[in-house]
Coordinates of C-alpha atoms in Angstrom, one line a residue:
M247 CA 23.6 -10.3 84.6
T248 CA 21.1 -8.8 82.1
P249 CA 22.6 -8.4 78.6
N250 CA 22.7 -5.0 77.0
R251 CA 19.6 -4.4 74.8
P252 CA 19.7 -1.9 71.9
T253 CA 18.0 1.4 72.5
P254 CA 15.1 2.2 70.1
S255 CA 17.4 4.5 68.2
R256 CA 20.1 1.8 67.8
R257 CA 17.4 -0.7 66.7
R258 CA 16.2 1.8 64.0
V259 CA 19.8 2.3 62.8
R260 CA 20.2 -1.5 62.6
R261 CA 16.9 -1.9 60.6
I262 CA 17.9 0.8 58.2
A263 CA 21.3 -0.8 57.7
V264 CA 19.8 -4.2 57.1
T265 CA 17.2 -2.8 54.7
T266 CA 19.9 -0.9 52.9
A267 CA 22.0 -4.0 52.5
V268 CA 19.0 -5.9 51.1
V269 CA 18.1 -3.2 48.7
L270 CA 21.8 -3.0 47.5
A271 CA 21.8 -6.8 47.2
L272 CA 18.6 -6.7 45.1
A273 CA 20.0 -3.8 43.1
G274 CA 23.1 -5.8 42.4
A275 CA 21.0 -8.7 41.1
N276 CA 18.3 -6.6 39.4
G277 CA 20.0 -3.3 38.7
P278 CA 19.0 -3.3 35.0
W279 CA 15.3 -3.8 36.0
L280 CA 15.4 -1.1 38.7
Y281 CA 17.1 1.2 36.2
R282 CA 14.6 0.3 33.5
F283 CA 11.7 0.8 35.9
G284 CA 12.9 4.2 36.9
S285 CA 13.8 5.1 33.3
E286 CA 10.4 4.1 32.0
K287 CA 8.6 6.0 34.8
Y288 CA 10.7 9.1 34.0
H289 CA 10.2 8.6 30.2
A290 CA 6.4 8.4 30.7
Y291 CA 6.5 11.5 32.8
T292 CA 8.6 13.3 30.2
I293 CA 6.5 12.5 27.2
D294 CA 3.3 13.5 28.9
R295 CA 4.5 17.0 29.8
P296 CA 2.6 19.7 27.8
A297 CA 5.8 21.3 26.6
Y298 CA 7.2 18.0 25.3
K299 CA 4.0 17.2 23.4
A300 CA 3.8 20.7 21.9
E301 CA 7.3 20.1 20.6
N302 CA 7.2 16.4 19.7
G303 CA 3.6 15.2 19.6
R304 CA 2.3 12.0 21.2
W305 CA 1.7 8.3 20.2
D306 CA -1.2 6.2 21.5
V307 CA -2.0 2.5 20.7
V308 CA -5.5 1.5 19.8
E309 CA -6.4 -2.2 20.2
F310 CA -9.7 -3.4 18.7
P311 CA -11.9 -5.9 20.6
E312 CA -10.6 -9.4 20.1
G313 CA -13.3 -10.6 17.6
Y314 CA -12.6 -7.5 15.4
R315 CA -8.9 -7.7 15.0
Q316 CA -7.4 -8.6 11.6
N317 CA -4.1 -8.5 9.6
T318 CA -4.7 -5.2 7.9
I319 CA -2.9 -5.0 4.6
H320 CA -4.6 -2.0 3.0
A321 CA -6.3 1.1 4.4
A322 CA -8.2 4.0 2.8
L323 CA -9.8 7.1 4.3
L324 CA -13.5 7.2 3.2
R325 CA -15.4 10.5 2.6
T326 CA -17.5 9.7 5.7
G327 CA -14.4 10.2 7.8
K328 CA -14.2 6.4 8.6
V329 CA -11.3 4.2 7.6
L330 CA -11.6 1.1 5.4
L331 CA -9.2 -1.6 6.6
I332 CA -8.8 -4.5 4.2
A333 CA -7.1 -7.8 5.1
G334 CA -8.5 -10.3 2.7
S335 CA -6.8 -13.5 3.9
G336 CA -4.1 -11.3 5.6
N337 CA -1.1 -13.2 4.4
D338 CA -2.3 -16.2 6.3
R339 CA -2.7 -19.4 4.3
K340 CA -5.1 -20.9 6.9
N341 CA -7.5 -18.0 6.3
F342 CA -7.1 -18.5 2.5
D343 CA -7.7 -22.3 2.6
A344 CA -10.8 -21.6 4.8
R345 CA -12.0 -18.8 2.4
R346 CA -12.0 -16.5 5.4
F347 CA -11.5 -12.9 4.1
D348 CA -11.8 -9.9 6.3
T349 CA -12.6 -6.2 6.0
R350 CA -13.3 -3.7 8.7
V351 CA -14.7 -0.1 8.8
W352 CA -13.4 1.8 11.7
D353 CA -14.7 5.1 13.0
P354 CA -11.7 6.9 14.7
V355 CA -14.0 9.5 16.3
K356 CA -16.6 7.1 17.9
G357 CA -14.2 4.2 18.2
T358 CA -16.6 1.8 16.6
V359 CA -15.5 -1.2 14.4
K360 CA -17.8 -2.9 11.9
K361 CA -17.2 -6.2 10.0
V362 CA -17.9 -6.0 6.3
P363 CA -18.5 -9.1 4.1
T364 CA -15.5 -9.5 1.7
P365 CA -16.3 -11.2 -1.6
S366 CA -12.9 -12.2 -2.8
D367 CA -9.4 -12.5 -1.4
L368 CA -8.4 -8.8 -1.6
F369 CA -5.0 -9.6 -0.1
C370 CA -2.5 -7.5 -2.1
T371 CA -5.0 -5.8 -4.2
G372 CA -4.8 -2.3 -5.8
H373 CA -7.0 0.7 -4.9
T374 CA -7.6 4.4 -5.6
Q375 CA -10.2 7.1 -4.8
L376 CA -12.9 7.7 -7.5
A377 CA -14.5 11.0 -8.3
D378 CA -17.9 10.0 -6.7
G379 CA -16.3 9.1 -3.4
N380 CA -16.3 5.3 -4.0
L381 CA -13.0 3.4 -3.7
L382 CA -12.0 1.3 -6.7
I383 CA -10.4 -2.0 -5.7
A384 CA -8.9 -4.4 -8.3
G385 CA -6.9 -7.6 -8.1
G386 CA -6.0 -9.9 -5.2
T387 CA -4.9 -13.4 -4.5
Q388 CA -5.9 -16.5 -6.5
R389 CA -3.3 -18.8 -5.0
Y390 CA -0.6 -18.6 -2.3
E391 CA 3.1 -19.1 -3.1
K392 CA 4.9 -22.4 -2.6
L393 CA 8.6 -22.7 -1.9
K394 CA 10.4 -25.2 -4.0
G395 CA 10.7 -27.8 -1.2
D396 CA 6.9 -27.6 -0.6
V397 CA 5.9 -28.2 -4.3
T398 CA 4.9 -31.8 -4.7
K399 CA 3.2 -31.7 -8.2
A400 CA 4.9 -30.5 -11.4
G401 CA 3.1 -27.6 -12.9
G402 CA 3.2 -24.2 -14.6
L403 CA 1.7 -22.2 -17.5
M404 CA -0.5 -23.8 -20.2
V405 CA -1.3 -21.5 -23.1
V406 CA -4.6 -22.6 -24.6
H407 CA -5.1 -21.9 -28.4
N408 CA -8.4 -21.5 -30.1
E409 CA -8.3 -21.4 -33.9
N410 CA -12.0 -21.2 -34.4
P411 CA -13.0 -17.6 -35.5
D412 CA -16.7 -18.2 -34.9
K413 CA -16.8 -18.8 -31.1
P414 CA -14.8 -18.5 -27.9
M415 CA -14.1 -21.6 -25.8
T416 CA -14.4 -22.0 -22.0
I417 CA -12.0 -24.4 -20.4
E418 CA -13.3 -25.4 -16.9
A419 CA -11.2 -26.0 -13.8
G420 CA -10.4 -29.7 -13.7
T421 CA -10.0 -30.0 -17.5
R422 CA -7.2 -32.5 -18.4
F423 CA -4.4 -31.8 -20.9
T424 CA -2.3 -34.7 -22.2
G425 CA 1.0 -34.2 -24.0
R426 CA 1.1 -35.6 -27.5
A427 CA 4.8 -36.4 -27.2
N428 CA 5.4 -36.9 -23.5
G429 CA 2.1 -38.6 -22.7
K430 CA 1.8 -36.8 -19.4
T431 CA -1.4 -35.4 -18.1
F432 CA -1.9 -32.1 -16.3
V433 CA -5.1 -30.6 -14.8
A434 CA -6.3 -27.0 -15.1
Q435 CA -6.6 -25.4 -11.6
D436 CA -8.9 -22.6 -12.7
S437 CA -11.4 -21.9 -15.5
V438 CA -10.3 -19.8 -18.5
L439 CA -12.2 -18.1 -21.3
V440 CA -10.3 -18.5 -24.6
P441 CA -11.3 -15.8 -27.1
R442 CA -12.2 -16.7 -30.7
A443 CA -9.5 -16.5 -33.4
K444 CA -9.1 -13.4 -35.5
K445 CA -9.3 -13.6 -39.3
R446 CA -6.3 -12.1 -41.0
F447 CA -6.6 -10.4 -44.4
D448 CA -4.1 -8.8 -46.8
R449 CA -4.4 -5.0 -46.5
G450 CA -4.0 -4.4 -50.2
T451 CA -6.1 -7.1 -51.8
G452 CA -8.4 -8.1 -49.0
R453 CA -7.4 -11.7 -49.6
F454 CA -8.0 -14.0 -46.6
L455 CA -4.6 -15.1 -45.2
G456 CA -5.6 -17.3 -42.2
N457 CA -6.6 -17.1 -38.6
D458 CA -4.6 -15.9 -35.6
A459 CA -5.5 -18.1 -32.7
G460 CA -7.2 -16.7 -29.6
L461 CA -5.0 -17.3 -26.5
G462 CA -5.9 -18.1 -22.9
R463 CA -3.6 -18.8 -20.0
V464 CA -4.2 -21.3 -17.2
Y465 CA -2.2 -22.8 -14.4
V466 CA -1.9 -26.6 -14.6
E467 CA -0.6 -29.2 -12.2
A468 CA 0.3 -32.9 -12.8
E469 CA -2.3 -35.5 -11.8
R470 CA 0.2 -37.2 -9.6
R471 CA 3.0 -36.2 -7.3
G472 CA 6.7 -36.7 -7.9
A473 CA 9.6 -35.6 -10.1
R474 CA 8.9 -38.3 -12.8
H475 CA 5.9 -36.2 -13.9
E476 CA 8.0 -33.2 -14.7
T477 CA 8.5 -32.3 -18.4
G478 CA 11.7 -30.9 -19.9
A479 CA 10.6 -29.3 -23.1
E480 CA 7.8 -27.7 -25.0
D481 CA 4.9 -30.0 -26.0
N482 CA 1.5 -29.8 -27.7
Y483 CA -1.3 -30.9 -25.5
R484 CA -4.7 -32.3 -26.5
I485 CA -7.7 -31.4 -24.3
Q486 CA -9.6 -34.3 -23.0
G487 CA -13.4 -34.1 -23.4
L488 CA -13.3 -32.1 -26.7
K489 CA -14.6 -33.8 -29.9
G490 CA -14.8 -33.1 -33.6
A491 CA -14.0 -29.5 -34.7
D492 CA -13.5 -28.3 -31.1
A493 CA -10.8 -30.9 -30.6
R494 CA -9.0 -29.9 -33.8
N495 CA -9.3 -26.2 -33.1
T496 CA -8.5 -26.1 -29.4
Y497 CA -5.2 -27.3 -27.8
G498 CA -2.6 -26.4 -25.3
I499 CA 1.1 -25.6 -25.6
A500 CA 3.4 -25.6 -22.5
Q501 CA 7.0 -25.2 -21.9
K502 CA 8.8 -26.9 -19.0
L503 CA 6.3 -28.0 -16.3
A504 CA 8.4 -28.7 -13.1
L505 CA 8.6 -28.7 -9.3
D506 CA 9.9 -25.1 -9.2
K507 CA 8.9 -22.5 -6.6
R508 CA 5.4 -21.1 -7.3
D509 CA 4.8 -17.4 -6.8
F510 CA 1.6 -15.8 -5.7
Q511 CA -1.1 -15.7 -8.4
G512 CA -3.5 -12.9 -9.1
I513 CA -7.2 -12.5 -9.8
R514 CA -9.2 -10.3 -12.3
D515 CA -11.9 -9.4 -9.8
A516 CA -12.7 -5.7 -9.4
Y517 CA -15.1 -3.8 -7.0
E518 CA -16.1 -0.4 -5.9
F519 CA -16.6 0.1 -2.2
D520 CA -19.5 2.4 -1.3
P521 CA -18.6 4.4 1.8
V522 CA -22.2 5.2 2.6
A523 CA -23.7 1.7 2.3
E524 CA -20.4 0.3 3.5
R525 CA -20.4 -2.6 1.0
Y526 CA -18.5 -3.9 -2.0
I527 CA -20.1 -3.5 -5.5
K528 CA -18.9 -5.9 -8.1
V529 CA -17.9 -4.4 -11.4
D530 CA -16.5 -5.9 -14.6
P531 CA -13.3 -7.9 -14.1
M532 CA -10.0 -6.7 -15.4
R533 CA -8.6 -8.1 -18.6
E534 CA -5.5 -9.3 -16.7
A535 CA -5.3 -11.0 -13.4
R536 CA -3.2 -8.9 -11.0
W537 CA -1.6 -9.4 -7.6
Y538 CA 0.4 -6.3 -6.3
P539 CA -0.9 -3.8 -8.9
T540 CA -0.9 0.0 -8.8
L541 CA -4.1 2.0 -9.7
T542 CA -3.5 5.6 -10.7
T543 CA -6.0 8.2 -11.8
L544 CA -5.5 9.7 -15.3
S545 CA -6.2 13.2 -16.6
D546 CA -9.7 12.2 -17.9
G547 CA -10.7 10.7 -14.6
K548 CA -10.3 7.1 -15.7
V549 CA -8.0 4.8 -13.7
L550 CA -4.9 3.1 -15.0
A551 CA -4.0 -0.4 -13.7
V552 CA -0.4 -1.3 -14.0
S553 CA 1.8 -4.4 -13.2
G554 CA 1.1 -7.2 -10.9
L555 CA 1.5 -11.0 -11.0
D556 CA -0.9 -12.8 -13.2
E557 CA -3.0 -15.9 -12.8
V558 CA 0.0 -18.2 -13.2
G559 CA 2.3 -16.1 -11.0
Q560 CA 4.3 -14.3 -13.7
L561 CA 4.8 -10.6 -14.0
V562 CA 2.1 -9.1 -16.2
P563 CA 4.2 -8.4 -19.3
G564 CA 3.4 -4.7 -19.8
K565 CA -0.3 -5.2 -20.5
N566 CA -1.8 -2.1 -18.8
E567 CA -5.5 -1.3 -18.8
V568 CA -7.9 1.5 -18.0
Y569 CA -11.1 1.5 -15.9
D570 CA -13.9 3.9 -16.9
P571 CA -16.0 4.8 -13.8
R572 CA -19.0 5.7 -16.1
T573 CA -19.3 2.2 -17.8
R574 CA -17.4 0.3 -15.0
K575 CA -15.5 -1.5 -17.8
W576 CA -11.8 -2.1 -18.6
T577 CA -9.9 -1.6 -21.9
Y578 CA -6.3 -2.2 -22.7
T579 CA -4.0 0.7 -23.4
A580 CA -2.7 1.0 -26.9
K581 CA 0.9 0.4 -25.9
E582 CA 2.5 -1.9 -23.4
R583 CA 5.1 -0.9 -20.8
Q584 CA 6.4 -3.1 -18.0
F585 CA 7.1 -2.1 -14.4
P586 CA 7.9 -4.1 -11.2
T587 CA 5.0 -4.6 -8.8
Y588 CA 3.3 -1.7 -7.0
P589 CA 5.2 1.0 -9.0
A590 CA 4.7 4.5 -7.6
L591 CA 3.0 6.4 -10.4
F592 CA 1.7 10.0 -9.9
L593 CA -0.4 12.1 -12.2
M594 CA 1.5 15.3 -13.1
Q595 CA 0.0 18.7 -13.9
N596 CA 0.7 18.2 -17.6
G597 CA -1.3 14.9 -17.7
K598 CA 1.8 12.7 -17.9
L599 CA 2.8 10.2 -15.1
F600 CA 5.8 10.5 -12.9
Y601 CA 7.4 7.1 -12.0
S602 CA 9.7 7.6 -9.0
G603 CA 11.3 4.2 -9.2
S604 CA 9.7 3.1 -5.9
N605 CA 8.1 -0.3 -6.0
A606 CA 7.3 -3.3 -3.8
G607 CA 9.4 -6.0 -5.4
Y608 CA 8.5 -8.6 -8.0
G609 CA 10.0 -8.2 -11.4
P610 CA 13.4 -8.4 -13.1
A611 CA 16.1 -6.3 -11.6
D612 CA 16.9 -4.6 -14.9
V613 CA 13.5 -4.0 -16.4
G614 CA 11.2 -1.0 -15.7
R615 CA 13.1 0.3 -12.6
D616 CA 14.5 3.6 -13.9
P617 CA 12.6 6.7 -12.7
G618 CA 11.2 9.0 -15.3
V619 CA 8.2 10.7 -16.9
W620 CA 5.8 8.5 -18.9
D621 CA 3.4 9.8 -21.5
V622 CA 0.7 7.1 -21.6
R623 CA -0.9 8.4 -24.7
T624 CA 2.3 8.2 -26.9
D625 CA 4.1 5.6 -24.7
T626 CA 7.2 7.8 -24.6
F627 CA 9.3 7.5 -21.4
T628 CA 11.9 10.1 -20.4
K629 CA 14.4 9.0 -17.8
I630 CA 15.3 11.4 -15.0
P631 CA 19.0 11.3 -14.0
G632 CA 20.8 11.8 -10.7
M633 CA 19.2 9.1 -8.6
R634 CA 21.6 7.9 -6.0
D635 CA 21.4 4.3 -4.7
A636 CA 19.2 3.6 -7.7
D637 CA 19.6 -0.2 -7.0
R638 CA 17.9 0.3 -3.6
L639 CA 14.5 1.7 -4.6
E640 CA 12.6 -1.4 -3.8
T641 CA 10.4 -0.8 -0.6
S642 CA 11.2 2.9 -0.8
G643 CA 8.5 5.4 -0.3
T644 CA 7.6 8.4 -2.5
V645 CA 5.6 11.5 -1.5
L646 CA 4.4 14.5 -3.5
L647 CA 5.6 17.3 -1.3
P648 CA 3.2 20.1 -0.2
P649 CA 2.0 22.2 -1.8
A650 CA 1.3 20.0 -4.8
Q651 CA 1.6 23.0 -7.2
D652 CA 5.3 23.0 -6.7
E653 CA 5.5 19.5 -8.2
K654 CA 8.4 18.4 -6.0
Y655 CA 8.8 14.8 -4.8
L656 CA 10.7 13.1 -2.0
V657 CA 11.9 9.5 -2.4
I658 CA 12.5 8.0 1.0
G659 CA 14.9 5.1 1.8
G660 CA 14.6 1.8 0.1
G661 CA 16.4 -1.5 -0.2
G662 CA 17.9 -4.0 -2.7
V663 CA 15.9 -6.3 -4.9
G664 CA 14.1 -9.2 -3.2
E665 CA 15.4 -10.4 0.2
S666 CA 18.6 -8.3 -0.1
R667 CA 20.0 -7.0 3.2
A668 CA 21.0 -3.8 1.5
S669 CA 19.2 -0.6 2.4
T670 CA 19.8 3.1 2.1
E671 CA 19.5 6.0 4.5
R672 CA 19.2 8.5 1.6
T673 CA 16.3 10.6 0.6
R674 CA 16.2 12.1 -2.9
L675 CA 14.5 15.2 -4.2
V676 CA 13.3 16.0 -7.7
D677 CA 11.6 19.2 -9.0
L678 CA 9.5 18.3 -12.0
S679 CA 8.7 21.9 -12.7
S680 CA 12.3 22.4 -13.8
R681 CA 13.0 22.3 -17.5
T682 CA 15.7 19.7 -16.8
P683 CA 14.6 17.8 -13.7
R684 CA 17.3 15.9 -11.9
F685 CA 17.4 14.0 -8.5
T686 CA 19.5 15.6 -5.7
D687 CA 20.1 14.2 -2.2
G688 CA 17.8 15.3 0.6
P689 CA 18.5 14.9 4.3
S690 CA 19.7 11.6 5.6
L691 CA 17.5 9.2 7.6
G692 CA 20.5 8.3 9.7
R693 CA 20.2 4.6 8.9
G694 CA 19.1 2.4 6.0
T695 CA 15.3 2.3 5.9
R696 CA 13.0 0.0 4.1
Y697 CA 9.2 0.5 4.3
P698 CA 9.1 4.1 5.6
Q699 CA 5.6 5.4 6.1
S700 CA 4.9 9.0 5.1
S701 CA 1.9 11.3 5.5
V702 CA 1.4 14.9 4.3
L703 CA 0.1 17.1 7.1
P704 CA -2.1 20.2 6.9
D705 CA 0.8 22.5 8.0
D706 CA 2.8 21.5 4.9
T707 CA 5.2 19.2 6.8
V708 CA 5.5 15.5 6.1
L709 CA 5.6 12.9 8.9
V710 CA 8.1 10.1 8.1
S711 CA 8.1 7.2 10.5
G712 CA 8.9 3.5 11.0
G713 CA 10.3 1.0 8.6
S714 CA 13.2 -1.4 9.2
E715 CA 16.8 -1.6 8.2
D716 CA 16.6 -5.2 6.9
Y717 CA 14.0 -7.1 4.8
R718 CA 10.7 -7.5 6.8
G719 CA 12.3 -6.4 10.0
R720 CA 14.8 -9.2 10.0
S721 CA 17.3 -9.4 12.9
G722 CA 15.1 -7.1 15.0
S723 CA 15.8 -4.2 12.7
D724 CA 12.6 -2.2 13.1
I725 CA 13.2 1.6 13.4
L726 CA 11.3 3.2 16.3
E727 CA 11.8 6.7 15.1
A728 CA 9.7 9.5 13.6
R729 CA 10.6 12.8 11.9
L730 CA 8.9 15.8 10.5
Y731 CA 10.2 16.9 7.1
D732 CA 10.0 20.6 6.3
P733 CA 10.0 21.3 2.5
D734 CA 11.0 24.9 3.1
T735 CA 14.2 24.1 4.9
N736 CA 14.7 20.6 3.4
A737 CA 15.4 19.2 6.8
F738 CA 14.2 16.6 9.2
R739 CA 13.4 17.1 12.9
R740 CA 13.1 14.2 15.3
V741 CA 9.9 14.0 17.2
A742 CA 8.4 11.5 19.6
D743 CA 9.3 7.9 19.0
P744 CA 6.5 5.5 17.9
L745 CA 5.6 2.7 20.3
V746 CA 5.1 -0.1 17.7
G747 CA 7.5 -1.3 15.0
R748 CA 6.2 -1.2 11.4
N749 CA 7.8 -2.9 8.4
Y750 CA 6.3 -4.9 5.6
H751 CA 2.5 -4.6 5.1
S752 CA 2.2 -1.3 7.0
G753 CA 1.1 2.2 6.2
S754 CA -0.2 5.5 7.5
I755 CA -3.3 7.7 6.9
L756 CA -4.0 11.3 7.7
L757 CA -7.3 11.6 9.6
P758 CA -9.7 14.6 9.3
D759 CA -8.9 15.8 12.8
G760 CA -5.2 16.3 11.9
R761 CA -4.0 13.1 13.6
V762 CA -2.3 10.2 11.7
M763 CA -3.1 6.5 12.0
F764 CA -0.7 3.7 11.4
F765 CA -1.6 0.1 10.6
G766 CA -0.1 -3.3 9.9
S767 CA 3.4 -4.8 10.0
D768 CA 4.3 -8.3 9.0
P769 CA 7.8 -9.2 10.3
L770 CA 9.5 -12.3 9.1
F771 CA 10.8 -13.2 12.6
A772 CA 9.8 -12.3 16.2
D773 CA 13.3 -12.0 17.7
R774 CA 16.7 -10.6 16.9
A775 CA 18.1 -14.1 16.5
D776 CA 15.6 -14.9 13.7
S777 CA 14.7 -18.1 15.5
R778 CA 10.9 -17.6 15.9
P779 CA 8.3 -16.8 13.3
G780 CA 7.0 -13.3 13.2
V781 CA 3.5 -12.3 14.4
F782 CA 1.4 -9.8 12.4
E783 CA 0.9 -6.5 14.2
Q784 CA -2.9 -6.0 14.5
R785 CA -2.8 -2.9 16.7
V786 CA -3.5 0.6 15.3
E787 CA -1.3 3.5 16.5
I788 CA -2.3 7.1 16.4
Y789 CA 0.2 10.0 16.2
T790 CA -1.0 13.4 17.5
P791 CA 1.3 16.0 15.9
P792 CA 2.7 18.9 17.9
Y793 CA 0.4 21.4 16.3
L794 CA -2.6 19.9 18.2
Y795 CA -0.9 20.7 21.5
R796 CA -0.2 24.4 20.7
G797 CA -3.7 25.8 21.4
E798 CA -7.3 25.5 20.4
Q799 CA -8.1 24.4 16.9
P800 CA -9.6 27.1 14.7
V801 CA -13.3 26.7 14.0
V802 CA -14.7 26.8 10.5
E803 CA -18.5 26.6 10.3
D804 CA -21.0 27.1 7.5
G805 CA -19.9 26.8 3.9
P806 CA -20.6 24.9 0.7
D807 CA -20.1 21.1 0.3
T808 CA -19.0 21.6 -3.3
V809 CA -16.1 23.8 -4.5
R810 CA -15.5 24.1 -8.2
R811 CA -12.2 24.0 -9.9
G812 CA -11.2 27.6 -10.8
G813 CA -13.9 29.0 -8.6
S814 CA -14.3 30.4 -5.1
A815 CA -16.2 29.5 -2.0
T816 CA -16.8 31.3 1.3
F817 CA -16.9 29.8 4.8
R818 CA -18.0 31.4 8.0
S819 CA -15.6 31.3 10.9
P820 CA -15.4 33.0 14.3
D821 CA -11.6 32.5 14.0
A822 CA -11.3 34.1 10.6
G823 CA -8.8 36.7 11.9
R824 CA -6.2 34.0 12.8
L825 CA -6.5 31.8 9.7
A826 CA -3.5 31.9 7.5
T827 CA -3.7 29.0 5.0
A828 CA -6.1 26.6 3.3
R829 CA -5.3 23.2 1.9
L830 CA -7.3 20.7 -0.1
V831 CA -6.0 17.2 0.9
R832 CA -6.9 14.2 -1.1
P833 CA -7.7 11.2 1.1
S834 CA -5.1 8.4 1.2
A835 CA -5.3 4.8 -0.1
S836 CA -2.2 3.1 1.3
T837 CA -0.5 -0.2 1.0
H838 CA 3.0 -1.6 0.6
V839 CA 4.7 1.8 1.0
T840 CA 2.6 3.0 -2.0
D841 CA 0.1 5.8 -1.7
V842 CA -0.2 7.7 -5.0
D843 CA -3.5 9.4 -4.0
Q844 CA -2.3 11.7 -1.3
R845 CA -1.7 15.3 -2.3
S846 CA -2.1 18.7 -0.5
I847 CA -3.1 21.6 -2.8
A848 CA -2.7 25.2 -1.6
L849 CA -5.7 27.5 -2.1
E850 CA -5.7 31.2 -2.2
L851 CA -7.3 32.6 1.0
E852 CA -8.9 36.0 1.6
R853 CA -10.4 37.1 4.9
T854 CA -13.9 38.5 4.7
A855 CA -16.3 39.9 7.3
G856 CA -16.9 36.9 9.6
G857 CA -15.2 34.3 7.4
V858 CA -12.8 33.4 4.6
T859 CA -13.0 32.9 0.9
V860 CA -10.9 30.3 -0.9
T861 CA -10.1 30.0 -4.5
V862 CA -9.4 26.6 -6.1
P863 CA -6.8 26.1 -8.9
G864 CA -8.2 25.4 -12.3
N865 CA -5.9 22.6 -13.5
R866 CA -7.9 19.3 -13.6
N867 CA -4.7 17.3 -13.3
L868 CA -3.7 19.1 -10.2
V869 CA -7.2 19.1 -8.6
Q870 CA -8.6 15.8 -9.7
P871 CA -12.4 15.3 -9.4
G872 CA -13.4 13.8 -6.1
W873 CA -13.8 14.4 -2.4
Y874 CA -11.2 16.3 -0.4
M875 CA -10.5 17.3 3.2
L876 CA -10.4 21.1 3.4
F877 CA -8.1 22.2 6.2
F878 CA -7.6 25.7 7.5
T879 CA -4.5 26.5 9.6
D880 CA -3.8 29.5 11.8
R881 CA -0.6 31.5 12.1
D882 CA 0.9 28.9 14.5
G883 CA 0.2 26.0 12.1
V884 CA -2.7 24.7 14.2
P885 CA -5.2 23.1 11.8
S886 CA -9.0 23.1 11.9
T887 CA -10.8 19.8 11.8
A888 CA -11.3 19.2 8.1
R889 CA -14.5 19.9 6.2
W890 CA -15.4 17.4 3.5
V891 CA -15.9 19.1 0.1
K892 CA -16.4 17.7 -3.4
V893 CA -14.7 18.9 -6.5
P894 CA -16.8 17.9 -9.5

């Protein structure tokens, strides 16, 4: 008897049933993957819809060719429209030991990347835009830190005294110092120039009173390893190799020299970067070695260098100095004032400096951290009250809100001193145009945020993105969120989420086409369990704001390359009828959540036949000399591509 065979329809039903069972079984085992796959596909579809981009913008990742990648620590927009990306040794001791220092020039329009010879380790330098379009760069790394367990030779600060008023003394690296009481020998790790002594006279009679020794500072280490070479007290040290009067006049004095932790040590080197030749130009070194300094333009166009760790890893004790771009030389300020490293210092319209309290870390918890207004000329400092979470200003960001004429600042997030786990979700506002300025709370970030990146946009909003809840992204705490802040409504609006986490050693730069680039990120660990060392983020990310998806950018054509302070300039435009605002935006120089250069200045705008005329404010402290991006925006907030103009 022939067995019953399934009809084609029954076979099809059976195949469908078997297939369904297999799919359900796979779904049971791999449900999260299937859900994630479907979710990612739907998410990709959603964020690519024109309506979504017009409301939230879009993020794209740029990955340089392998041989051109680097650990970018600093970035600055050049007047050529290209971006200078500086790594130095890139927080990589292997690079430092090999004297391998990196700089790149990236063209975001053409997509080209160029390597630039880097003369010193400009890792953790300071920088600012100069009036002629060059970038001033000062400071960097002399030596990497060592944790206490890694220190094998006793060492520390040796202060070299020169009592000879007739000549300075040069102490070369490798010079040996032997204690007169302890008999222990230490070796200078660097060269140091010790100035001649100054003769001291009685002001009334003119009688000679004696000499004040010239002082030099040098880092020394014991000749041999081990705790038995530590010293416990101050001693006077003779300098081997000196004879006669030089031996009598020149000596060292050191306190305890021990196996303690060694902080990073700074250099005095200073350079100008020429954006046309795309090369570094060496200028006179600073008076003080600095690692983690801030450079801020003053009302006379000179540049103030503040704070930093010196050549022996100690916080520069309030010795601030000024660079003159005309002579390319440095001079000390008359008074001393101490700040923690990378303090956020902004030039105000009255010529004084506003210190928001934002900083990047090193320094005592109770010195120089109060926000206020500093008159450099008289060295008076007026504290500003009302700051909430004042003990969590380290790794906070500060931005001068647009338009800059209003002199309102937003302080964003921040954390506790050092490796503290504390962070704050607060933002704080201050209006310096008020007769009695006081901080008030702005909108919340929703969670504690260290290292927030912020960029002023041509439509007068501020893009705030990234950061992490914990120190250097510890415990997988990077924040993949972005917001637009509206100064008119004092409110945030969530926009598209970034694709890449950004914490320590990261920043953002507004580009001339209205997009924003993000660079860097140096997490301490690579996983939530903090079990694997972090990997430096070498990818660049570009955010295209919503306004670039709302229609064609207005076109602005012929016009002058120079606009004078207090004067007017006319530009031809076929879209003159739709132009509503004009802004001068100073190009950024960003590092360590510090960008004191960026500012957006409102210009008066008048439509003319076939174009527009803009008038520039006359205040030199508001409109500092230099190159600017001139943006025009239409009634919908869509900006033109910026024109580069110079304000002499």
